[in-house]
Every structure is written in structure tokens, then in C-alpha cells.
Amino acid sequence: MSGAITASKSSWTAPFTGLSPQQFGKLITALRREEPTRHTGAGPWSPPAITPSHSTNHQVVIDADTRFVIAVGRPVPGNRNDCKAWEISGAKAAAGHTTVIADGGYRGTGLVIPHRREPGQTELPAWKEDHDTSHRKVRARVEHAFARMKAWKILRDCRLQGDGVHYATLGIARLHNLTLAG
């Protein structure tokens, strides 16, 4: 087919993927090695069905120092509370016993979240303010990594059936890590 864009011409790799030909080759090798096993049976362990045009809640664990994506949970319907999504997406299990920080929406999960004023309290103690300042700086690095992942067009326009959005997110996480690794 004449005029078709293919990966056989390395000069087209960077403009269309943002990756060098070497990075693209590493991605393809990694994807072939990690062929997903598809679960076709139904049961309580199956992820909830996600239909096109509905929002999804994605739980992604990012290392704040390296900005690498460490884990991507299964998508859950967008109306799910973050606390519940953290657990049922598999992200909690993937994080294991690692210290994980999160925003204030994860109260009661055991994650490190910012301090809140108690009812009737006008200010936080200085040590809590200092802790929150440090927390915001780390969260900013993680949020910037999220923003870079969300910039990929496939996620902005994602209307994929079933596991499609999960595999797209995994692919973008891999591309994000390869881009950082150089």
C-alpha cells in the first residue's frame, strides 16, 4: 500500500510516537514479551464492564523520585470513590507495603494524605504545615507525570470497549517510562 505509514521506516518513528527508533524497538520487544493473558470468563474477580463514552477511574502508582510508572490498576467506572477504586483496581495489591502518598480523597486507606483541621480548629500546628508543604512538593512531581501521560491523544479520545482502555493505559505507561529512560 503506497503512502501508508509503517514502522519499517525509522524516520517516521519519532514524529508519530515521540520515541527514538531504539526506544520504539524496546517497546515492541517488551510488548511482545508481555502478551496479556485474556480472561474471558465472568465472575466476581472480573473487572467491571466499562462501556464506551463513560468515564473511568484509573489508579496509577508513580515513583515520585524517578517519575516512572510503577503500577497501573484496572479501570473502574468513573463514579467510583477513589478509596474503593484504590482497592478493587488492584493498585493497592501492586503497591504492597510501600509507602504511598495520595491526595485527601483517600482518607481511611492507610495512604499518607495531607493533614486536615479538626472541627473548630483555625490553624494546623506548625509541624503539620511543614509536613503538608513537603507532601505538596512530592505530589506536584507525581501530578506532572500524570499530566504527561494524559497528553497522549489515545487517552484523550479513548472510547475503547472492555479491556481496551486498560491496555491503552498500560501502553502509555510503558511509553512514558521508555521516554524517561532515554
Short mmCIF file of C-alpha atoms in Angstrom, two decimals:
data_model
loop_
_atom_site.label_atom_id
_atom_site.label_comp_id
_atom_site.label_asym_id
_atom_site.label_seq_id
_atom_site.Cartn_x
_atom_site.Cartn_y
_atom_site.Cartn_z
CA MET A 1 0.00 0.00 0.00
CA SER A 2 1.72 3.15 -1.15
CA GLY A 3 1.76 6.17 1.14
CA ALA A 4 1.00 4.13 4.27
CA ILE A 5 2.91 4.97 7.41
CA THR A 6 4.73 1.94 8.74
CA ALA A 7 7.28 1.25 11.45
CA SER A 8 9.61 -0.10 8.76
CA LYS A 9 10.84 3.44 8.07
CA SER A 10 12.69 4.60 11.19
CA SER A 11 12.43 8.24 10.09
CA TRP A 12 8.69 8.12 10.82
CA THR A 13 9.00 6.70 14.33
CA ALA A 14 9.90 9.90 16.21
CA PRO A 15 7.30 12.24 14.66
CA PHE A 16 4.43 9.82 15.28
CA THR A 17 5.41 8.26 18.60
CA GLY A 18 7.76 10.76 20.23
CA LEU A 19 10.24 7.93 20.69
CA SER A 20 13.60 7.27 19.08
CA PRO A 21 13.76 4.18 16.84
CA GLN A 22 15.70 2.42 19.62
CA GLN A 23 13.04 3.26 22.24
CA PHE A 24 10.29 2.13 19.86
CA GLY A 25 12.12 -1.16 19.29
CA LYS A 26 12.40 -1.68 23.05
CA LEU A 27 8.67 -1.02 23.41
CA ILE A 28 7.75 -3.54 20.72
CA THR A 29 10.07 -6.16 22.25
CA ALA A 30 8.59 -5.58 25.72
CA LEU A 31 5.01 -5.74 24.43
CA ARG A 32 5.66 -9.00 22.60
CA ARG A 33 7.24 -10.49 25.72
CA GLU A 34 4.36 -9.39 27.96
CA GLU A 35 1.47 -10.59 25.82
CA PRO A 36 -1.54 -10.16 28.07
CA THR A 37 -3.48 -13.22 29.04
CA ARG A 38 -7.09 -12.54 28.30
CA HIS A 39 -9.71 -13.59 30.81
CA THR A 40 -12.97 -14.41 29.10
CA GLY A 41 -14.96 -15.94 31.93
CA ALA A 42 -17.30 -13.97 34.12
CA GLY A 43 -17.13 -14.00 37.86
CA PRO A 44 -16.68 -11.83 40.91
CA TRP A 45 -12.96 -11.43 40.11
CA SER A 46 -13.66 -9.89 36.71
CA PRO A 47 -13.21 -6.15 36.34
CA PRO A 48 -16.45 -4.22 35.97
CA ALA A 49 -17.56 -3.81 32.38
CA ILE A 50 -16.68 -0.40 31.01
CA THR A 51 -18.61 0.75 28.00
CA PRO A 52 -17.60 3.47 25.56
CA SER A 53 -18.29 7.16 26.30
CA HIS A 54 -18.32 6.64 30.09
CA SER A 55 -15.63 7.99 32.37
CA THR A 56 -13.23 5.66 34.10
CA ASN A 57 -11.24 5.91 37.29
CA HIS A 58 -7.62 4.84 36.83
CA GLN A 59 -5.33 4.20 39.75
CA VAL A 60 -1.69 4.70 38.73
CA VAL A 61 1.28 4.40 41.09
CA ILE A 62 4.21 6.64 40.15
CA ASP A 63 7.63 6.81 41.83
CA ALA A 64 7.97 10.46 42.87
CA ASP A 65 11.78 10.43 42.59
CA THR A 66 12.17 8.83 39.16
CA ARG A 67 8.68 9.67 37.78
CA PHE A 68 8.45 6.09 36.46
CA VAL A 69 5.04 4.42 36.42
CA ILE A 70 5.26 1.54 38.86
CA ALA A 71 1.76 0.05 38.59
CA VAL A 72 -1.47 0.59 36.69
CA GLY A 73 -4.67 -0.71 38.23
CA ARG A 74 -7.62 -2.00 36.25
CA PRO A 75 -10.02 0.81 35.30
CA VAL A 76 -13.21 1.06 37.31
CA PRO A 77 -16.33 3.07 36.47
CA GLY A 78 -15.71 6.81 36.88
CA ASN A 79 -18.36 7.22 39.53
CA ARG A 80 -16.35 5.03 41.93
CA ASN A 81 -14.93 6.65 45.03
CA ASP A 82 -11.11 6.84 44.90
CA CYS A 83 -10.82 4.87 48.16
CA LYS A 84 -12.83 1.99 46.73
CA ALA A 85 -11.13 2.21 43.32
CA TRP A 86 -7.70 2.02 45.02
CA GLU A 87 -8.63 -1.36 46.44
CA ILE A 88 -10.67 -3.01 43.69
CA SER A 89 -8.44 -1.87 40.79
CA GLY A 90 -5.53 -3.92 42.05
CA ALA A 91 -3.30 -0.88 42.60
CA LYS A 92 -3.27 -1.44 46.36
CA ALA A 93 -2.10 -5.03 45.90
CA ALA A 94 0.54 -3.92 43.38
CA ALA A 95 1.91 -1.29 45.77
CA GLY A 96 2.26 -3.87 48.55
CA HIS A 97 3.77 -2.47 51.72
CA THR A 98 5.40 0.51 50.01
CA THR A 99 4.70 3.94 51.49
CA VAL A 100 2.30 5.64 49.11
CA ILE A 101 1.19 9.25 49.32
CA ALA A 102 -2.09 10.47 47.88
CA ASP A 103 -4.41 13.44 47.90
CA GLY A 104 -7.09 14.00 50.53
CA GLY A 105 -9.60 11.82 48.69
CA TYR A 106 -8.00 8.67 50.09
CA ARG A 107 -8.94 9.01 53.78
CA GLY A 108 -9.08 5.74 55.64
CA THR A 109 -6.97 3.80 53.12
CA GLY A 110 -3.70 3.84 55.05
CA LEU A 111 -2.08 6.05 52.41
CA VAL A 112 -0.21 9.18 53.50
CA ILE A 113 -2.53 12.13 52.89
CA PRO A 114 -2.39 15.83 53.85
CA HIS A 115 -3.45 16.81 57.35
CA ARG A 116 -6.87 18.38 57.89
CA ARG A 117 -8.02 20.81 60.51
CA GLU A 118 -10.25 19.33 63.16
CA PRO A 119 -13.69 20.91 63.66
CA GLY A 120 -13.24 24.25 65.45
CA GLN A 121 -9.50 24.36 64.73
CA THR A 122 -8.45 27.53 62.88
CA GLU A 123 -4.89 26.50 62.04
CA LEU A 124 -2.80 23.39 61.82
CA PRO A 125 0.19 23.03 64.13
CA ALA A 126 3.48 24.12 62.53
CA TRP A 127 4.77 20.55 62.20
CA LYS A 128 1.66 19.55 60.26
CA GLU A 129 2.01 22.60 57.99
CA ASP A 130 5.64 21.62 57.32
CA HIS A 131 4.57 18.05 56.56
CA ASP A 132 1.87 19.28 54.18
CA THR A 133 4.37 21.54 52.40
CA SER A 134 6.66 18.57 51.81
CA HIS A 135 3.67 16.47 50.74
CA ARG A 136 2.61 19.09 48.14
CA LYS A 137 6.10 19.16 46.61
CA VAL A 138 6.17 15.39 46.17
CA ARG A 139 2.59 15.32 44.86
CA ALA A 140 3.47 18.01 42.31
CA ARG A 141 6.12 15.74 40.77
CA VAL A 142 3.61 12.90 40.55
CA GLU A 143 0.87 15.13 39.12
CA HIS A 144 3.27 16.36 36.41
CA ALA A 145 3.91 12.74 35.43
CA PHE A 146 0.13 12.16 35.28
CA ALA A 147 -0.24 15.24 33.07
CA ARG A 148 2.41 13.95 30.66
CA MET A 149 0.60 10.61 30.43
CA LYS A 150 -2.76 12.30 29.84
CA ALA A 151 -1.28 14.28 26.94
CA TRP A 152 -1.27 11.15 24.76
CA LYS A 153 -4.09 11.52 22.26
CA ILE A 154 -5.31 7.94 22.63
CA LEU A 155 -6.30 8.61 26.26
CA ARG A 156 -7.99 11.91 25.48
CA ASP A 157 -10.06 10.30 22.75
CA CYS A 158 -10.32 6.88 24.34
CA ARG A 159 -13.66 5.24 23.71
CA LEU A 160 -12.47 1.66 23.90
CA GLN A 161 -14.67 -1.30 24.81
CA GLY A 162 -13.87 -3.62 27.69
CA ASP A 163 -10.17 -4.02 28.37
CA GLY A 164 -9.15 -1.62 25.58
CA VAL A 165 -8.80 1.38 27.88
CA HIS A 166 -6.71 -0.69 30.31
CA TYR A 167 -4.33 -1.86 27.58
CA ALA A 168 -4.11 1.68 26.21
CA THR A 169 -3.19 2.95 29.69
CA LEU A 170 -0.58 0.20 30.10
CA GLY A 171 0.90 1.08 26.70
CA ILE A 172 1.06 4.77 27.57
CA ALA A 173 2.67 3.95 30.91
CA ARG A 174 5.29 1.90 29.05
CA LEU A 175 5.89 4.69 26.53
CA HIS A 176 6.14 7.20 29.38
CA ASN A 177 8.78 5.06 31.13
CA LEU A 178 10.73 4.49 27.91
CA THR A 179 10.73 8.20 27.19
CA LEU A 180 12.11 8.91 30.66
CA ALA A 181 14.70 6.12 30.41
CA GLY A 182 16.01 7.54 27.15
#
